[in-house]
Coordinates of C-alpha atoms in Angstrom, one line a residue:
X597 CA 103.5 136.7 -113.3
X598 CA 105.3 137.5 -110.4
X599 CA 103.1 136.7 -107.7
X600 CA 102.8 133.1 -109.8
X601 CA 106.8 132.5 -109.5
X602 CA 106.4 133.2 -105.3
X603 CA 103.4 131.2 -104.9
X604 CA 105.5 128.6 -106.9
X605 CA 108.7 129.2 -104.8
X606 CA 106.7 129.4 -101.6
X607 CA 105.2 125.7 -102.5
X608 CA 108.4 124.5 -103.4
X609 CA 109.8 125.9 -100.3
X610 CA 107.4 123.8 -98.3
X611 CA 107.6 120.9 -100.4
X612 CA 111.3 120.5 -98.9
X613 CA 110.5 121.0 -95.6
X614 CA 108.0 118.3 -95.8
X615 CA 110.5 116.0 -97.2
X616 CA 112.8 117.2 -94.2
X617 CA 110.3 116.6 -91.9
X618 CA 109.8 113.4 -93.4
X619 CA 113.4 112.4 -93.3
X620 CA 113.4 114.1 -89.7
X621 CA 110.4 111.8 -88.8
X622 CA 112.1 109.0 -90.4
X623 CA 114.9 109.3 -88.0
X624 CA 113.2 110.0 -85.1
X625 CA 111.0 106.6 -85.4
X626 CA 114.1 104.6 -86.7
X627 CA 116.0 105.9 -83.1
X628 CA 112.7 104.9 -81.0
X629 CA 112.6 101.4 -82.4
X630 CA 116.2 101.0 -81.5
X631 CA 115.8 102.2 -78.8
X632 CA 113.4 100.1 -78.0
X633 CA 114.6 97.1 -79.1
X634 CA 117.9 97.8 -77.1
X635 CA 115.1 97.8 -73.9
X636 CA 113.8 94.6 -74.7
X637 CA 117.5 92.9 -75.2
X638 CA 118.6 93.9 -72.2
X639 CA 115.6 93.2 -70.6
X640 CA 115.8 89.7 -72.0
X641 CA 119.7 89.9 -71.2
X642 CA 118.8 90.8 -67.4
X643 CA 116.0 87.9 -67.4
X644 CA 118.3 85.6 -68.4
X645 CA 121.0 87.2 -65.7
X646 CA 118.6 86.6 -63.2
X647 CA 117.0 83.4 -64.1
X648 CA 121.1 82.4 -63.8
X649 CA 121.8 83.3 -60.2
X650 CA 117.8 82.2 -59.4
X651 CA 119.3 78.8 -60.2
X652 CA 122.8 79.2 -58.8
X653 CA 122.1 81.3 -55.8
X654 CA 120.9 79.8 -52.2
X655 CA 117.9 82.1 -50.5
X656 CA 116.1 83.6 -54.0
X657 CA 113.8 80.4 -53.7
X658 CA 113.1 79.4 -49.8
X659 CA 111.6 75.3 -50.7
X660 CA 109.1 75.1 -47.9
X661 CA 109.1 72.3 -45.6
X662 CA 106.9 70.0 -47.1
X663 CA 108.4 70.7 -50.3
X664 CA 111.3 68.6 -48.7
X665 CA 109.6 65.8 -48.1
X666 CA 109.9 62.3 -49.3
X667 CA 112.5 59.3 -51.0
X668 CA 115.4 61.8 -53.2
X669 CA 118.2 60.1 -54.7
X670 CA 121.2 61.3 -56.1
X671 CA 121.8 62.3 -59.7
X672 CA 124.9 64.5 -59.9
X673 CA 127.0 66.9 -58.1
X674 CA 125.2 69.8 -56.8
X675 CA 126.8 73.6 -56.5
X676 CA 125.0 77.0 -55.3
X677 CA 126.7 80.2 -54.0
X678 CA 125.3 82.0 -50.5
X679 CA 125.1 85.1 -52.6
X680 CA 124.3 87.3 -55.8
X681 CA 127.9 89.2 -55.0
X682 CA 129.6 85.6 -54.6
X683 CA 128.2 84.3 -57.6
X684 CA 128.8 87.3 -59.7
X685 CA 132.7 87.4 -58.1
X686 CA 133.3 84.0 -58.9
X687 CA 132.1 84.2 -63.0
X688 CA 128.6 83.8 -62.7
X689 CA 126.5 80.6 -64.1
X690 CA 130.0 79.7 -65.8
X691 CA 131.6 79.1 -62.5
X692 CA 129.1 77.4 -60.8
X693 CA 129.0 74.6 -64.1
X694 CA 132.9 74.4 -63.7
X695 CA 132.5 73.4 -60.3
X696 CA 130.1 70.8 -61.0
X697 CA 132.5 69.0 -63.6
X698 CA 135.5 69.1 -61.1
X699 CA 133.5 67.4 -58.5
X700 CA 132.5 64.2 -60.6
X701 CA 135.7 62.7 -60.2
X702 CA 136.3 63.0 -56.3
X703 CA 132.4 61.8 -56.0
X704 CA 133.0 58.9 -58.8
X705 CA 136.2 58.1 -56.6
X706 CA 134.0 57.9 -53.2
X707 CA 131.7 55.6 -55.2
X708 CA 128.2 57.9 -55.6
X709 CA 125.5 56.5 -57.2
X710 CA 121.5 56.8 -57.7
X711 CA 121.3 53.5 -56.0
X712 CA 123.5 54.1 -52.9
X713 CA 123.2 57.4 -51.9
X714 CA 119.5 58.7 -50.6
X715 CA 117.6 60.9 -48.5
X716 CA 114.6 60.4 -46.8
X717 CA 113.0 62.9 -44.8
X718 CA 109.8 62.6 -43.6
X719 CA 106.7 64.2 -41.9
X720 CA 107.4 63.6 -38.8
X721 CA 110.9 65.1 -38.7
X722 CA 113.3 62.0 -38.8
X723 CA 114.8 61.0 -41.6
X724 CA 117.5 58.6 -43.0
X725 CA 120.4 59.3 -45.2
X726 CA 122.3 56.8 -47.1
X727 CA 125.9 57.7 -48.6
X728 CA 127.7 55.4 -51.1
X729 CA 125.5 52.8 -48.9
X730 CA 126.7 53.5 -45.4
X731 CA 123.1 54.3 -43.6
X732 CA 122.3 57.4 -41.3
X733 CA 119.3 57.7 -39.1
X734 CA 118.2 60.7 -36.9
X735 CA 116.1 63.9 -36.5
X736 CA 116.0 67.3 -37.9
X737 CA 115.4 70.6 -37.8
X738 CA 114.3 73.3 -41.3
X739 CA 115.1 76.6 -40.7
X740 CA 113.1 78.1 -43.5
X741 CA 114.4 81.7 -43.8
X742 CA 117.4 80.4 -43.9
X743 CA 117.0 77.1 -46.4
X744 CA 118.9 75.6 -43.5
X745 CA 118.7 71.7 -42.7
X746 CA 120.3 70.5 -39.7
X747 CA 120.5 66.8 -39.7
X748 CA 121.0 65.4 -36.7
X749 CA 122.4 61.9 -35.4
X750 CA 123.5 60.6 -32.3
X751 CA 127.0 61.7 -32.4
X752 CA 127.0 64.9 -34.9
X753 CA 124.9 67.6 -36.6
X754 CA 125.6 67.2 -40.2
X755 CA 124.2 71.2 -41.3
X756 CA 122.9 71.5 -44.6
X757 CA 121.6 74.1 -46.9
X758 CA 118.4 73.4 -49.2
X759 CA 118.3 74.8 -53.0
X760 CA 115.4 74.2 -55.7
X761 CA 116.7 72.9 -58.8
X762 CA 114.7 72.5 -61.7
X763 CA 114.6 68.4 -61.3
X764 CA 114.6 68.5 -57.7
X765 CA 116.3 69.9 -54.9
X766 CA 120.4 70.2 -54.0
X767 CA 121.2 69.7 -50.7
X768 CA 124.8 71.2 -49.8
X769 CA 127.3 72.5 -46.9
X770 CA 130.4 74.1 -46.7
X771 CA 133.4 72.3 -48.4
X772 CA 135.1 71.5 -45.1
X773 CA 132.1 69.3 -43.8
X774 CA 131.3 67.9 -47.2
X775 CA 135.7 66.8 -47.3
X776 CA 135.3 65.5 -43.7
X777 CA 132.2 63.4 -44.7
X778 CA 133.7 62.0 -47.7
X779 CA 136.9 61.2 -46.0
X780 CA 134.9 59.4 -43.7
X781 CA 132.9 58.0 -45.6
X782 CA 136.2 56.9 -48.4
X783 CA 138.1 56.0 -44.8
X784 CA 140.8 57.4 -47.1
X785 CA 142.0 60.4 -46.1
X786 CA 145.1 60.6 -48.7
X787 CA 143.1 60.1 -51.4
X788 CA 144.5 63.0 -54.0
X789 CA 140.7 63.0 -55.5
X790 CA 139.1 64.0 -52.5
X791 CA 141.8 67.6 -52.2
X792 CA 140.1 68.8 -55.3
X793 CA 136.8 70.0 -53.0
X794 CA 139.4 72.3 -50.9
X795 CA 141.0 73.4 -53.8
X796 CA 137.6 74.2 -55.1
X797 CA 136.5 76.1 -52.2
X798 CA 139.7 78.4 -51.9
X799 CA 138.7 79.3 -55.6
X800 CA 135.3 80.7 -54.9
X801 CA 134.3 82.5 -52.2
X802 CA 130.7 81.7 -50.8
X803 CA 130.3 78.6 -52.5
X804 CA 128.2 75.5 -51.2
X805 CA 128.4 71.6 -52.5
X806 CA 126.9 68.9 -52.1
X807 CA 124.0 66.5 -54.2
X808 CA 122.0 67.1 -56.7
X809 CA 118.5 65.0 -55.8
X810 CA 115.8 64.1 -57.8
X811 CA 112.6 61.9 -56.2

């Protein structure tokens, strides 16, 4: 009788363990598929991170010459920062959307359109640029590694730097060239509109502007 009541307490003994291996088990497997499901959020997270300064940041996508070529016409403001560091410092994605929307009304106010404001480069490295109608022609030079496009005319070199977008490609320069052009071009110099790209420019370190092109 007594060896029955220990075999009895010896399976009932196991019987818990089993259930705490069970519950240990259960644990265990609950803490590995959080864990990995924390792994694929922020893998997602980091994708979408990335995919964010891929479309922001000049240099993670060199366009290739021949990429450049051909009739582009505006369709909106374009904004990219020489950096990941500069884009990160200035807000990320966020910042380079904010940008955008300050710099439709100084280009609305210069007279920007689809119709007035083109660039054609072509094979045989001249090309012609036309800005709120006022025609440029001339040569120019790519520098690939450096998604650099000097444009040059007979009395200036208008330097440019080249960014894939996901309609086309922006073409932009620093914000005291693109002020002096649009001045120029405005042959307004006073116009209050027009100070919002240097006050734009003193807010973000590293950033570019210039035009959003589609062909």
């Amino acid at each position: 009788m007594k060896t029955i009541h220990l075999k009895l307490a010896a399976l009932s003994c196991a019987a818990l363990m089993s259930c705490g291996s069970l519950q240990t088990n259960s644990t265990q497997t609950q803490k590995k598929e959080t864990s990995t499901f924390g792994q694929i959020l922020s893998a997602v997270t980091n994708g979408d991170a990335l995919g964010n300064a891929f479309n922001s940041v000049i240099g993670l996508d060199k366009p290739t010459e021949a990429q450049l070529y051909g009739s582009w016409h505006y369709t909106q403001p374009g904004v990219a920062f020489t950096s990941k560091n500069a884009l990160a410092k200035a807000g990320g994605e966020v910042a380079a959307t904010q940008a955008k929307e300050k710099l439709k009304a100084p280009y609305q106010s210069v007279g920007f359109n689809a119709s007035n404001t083109t660039l054609q480069l072509n094979k045989d490295k001249t090309f012609t640029i036309q800005l709120a109608g006022k025609t440029f022609q001339g040569s120019y030079i790519y520098h690939a590694d450096e998604c650099k496009l000097d444009l040059q005319t007979f009395l200036i070199t208008l330097p440019c730097y080249v960014k894939r977008t996901p309609k086309g490609m922006s073409f932009l320069m620093e914000s005291k060239k693109l002020l002096t052009l649009f001045q120029a071009i405005a042959s307004i110099s006073g116009n209050s509109k027009l100070e919002t790209v240097g006050k734009i420019s003193k807010n973000y370190d590293g950033i570019r502007m210039g035009f959003e092109m589609g062909k």
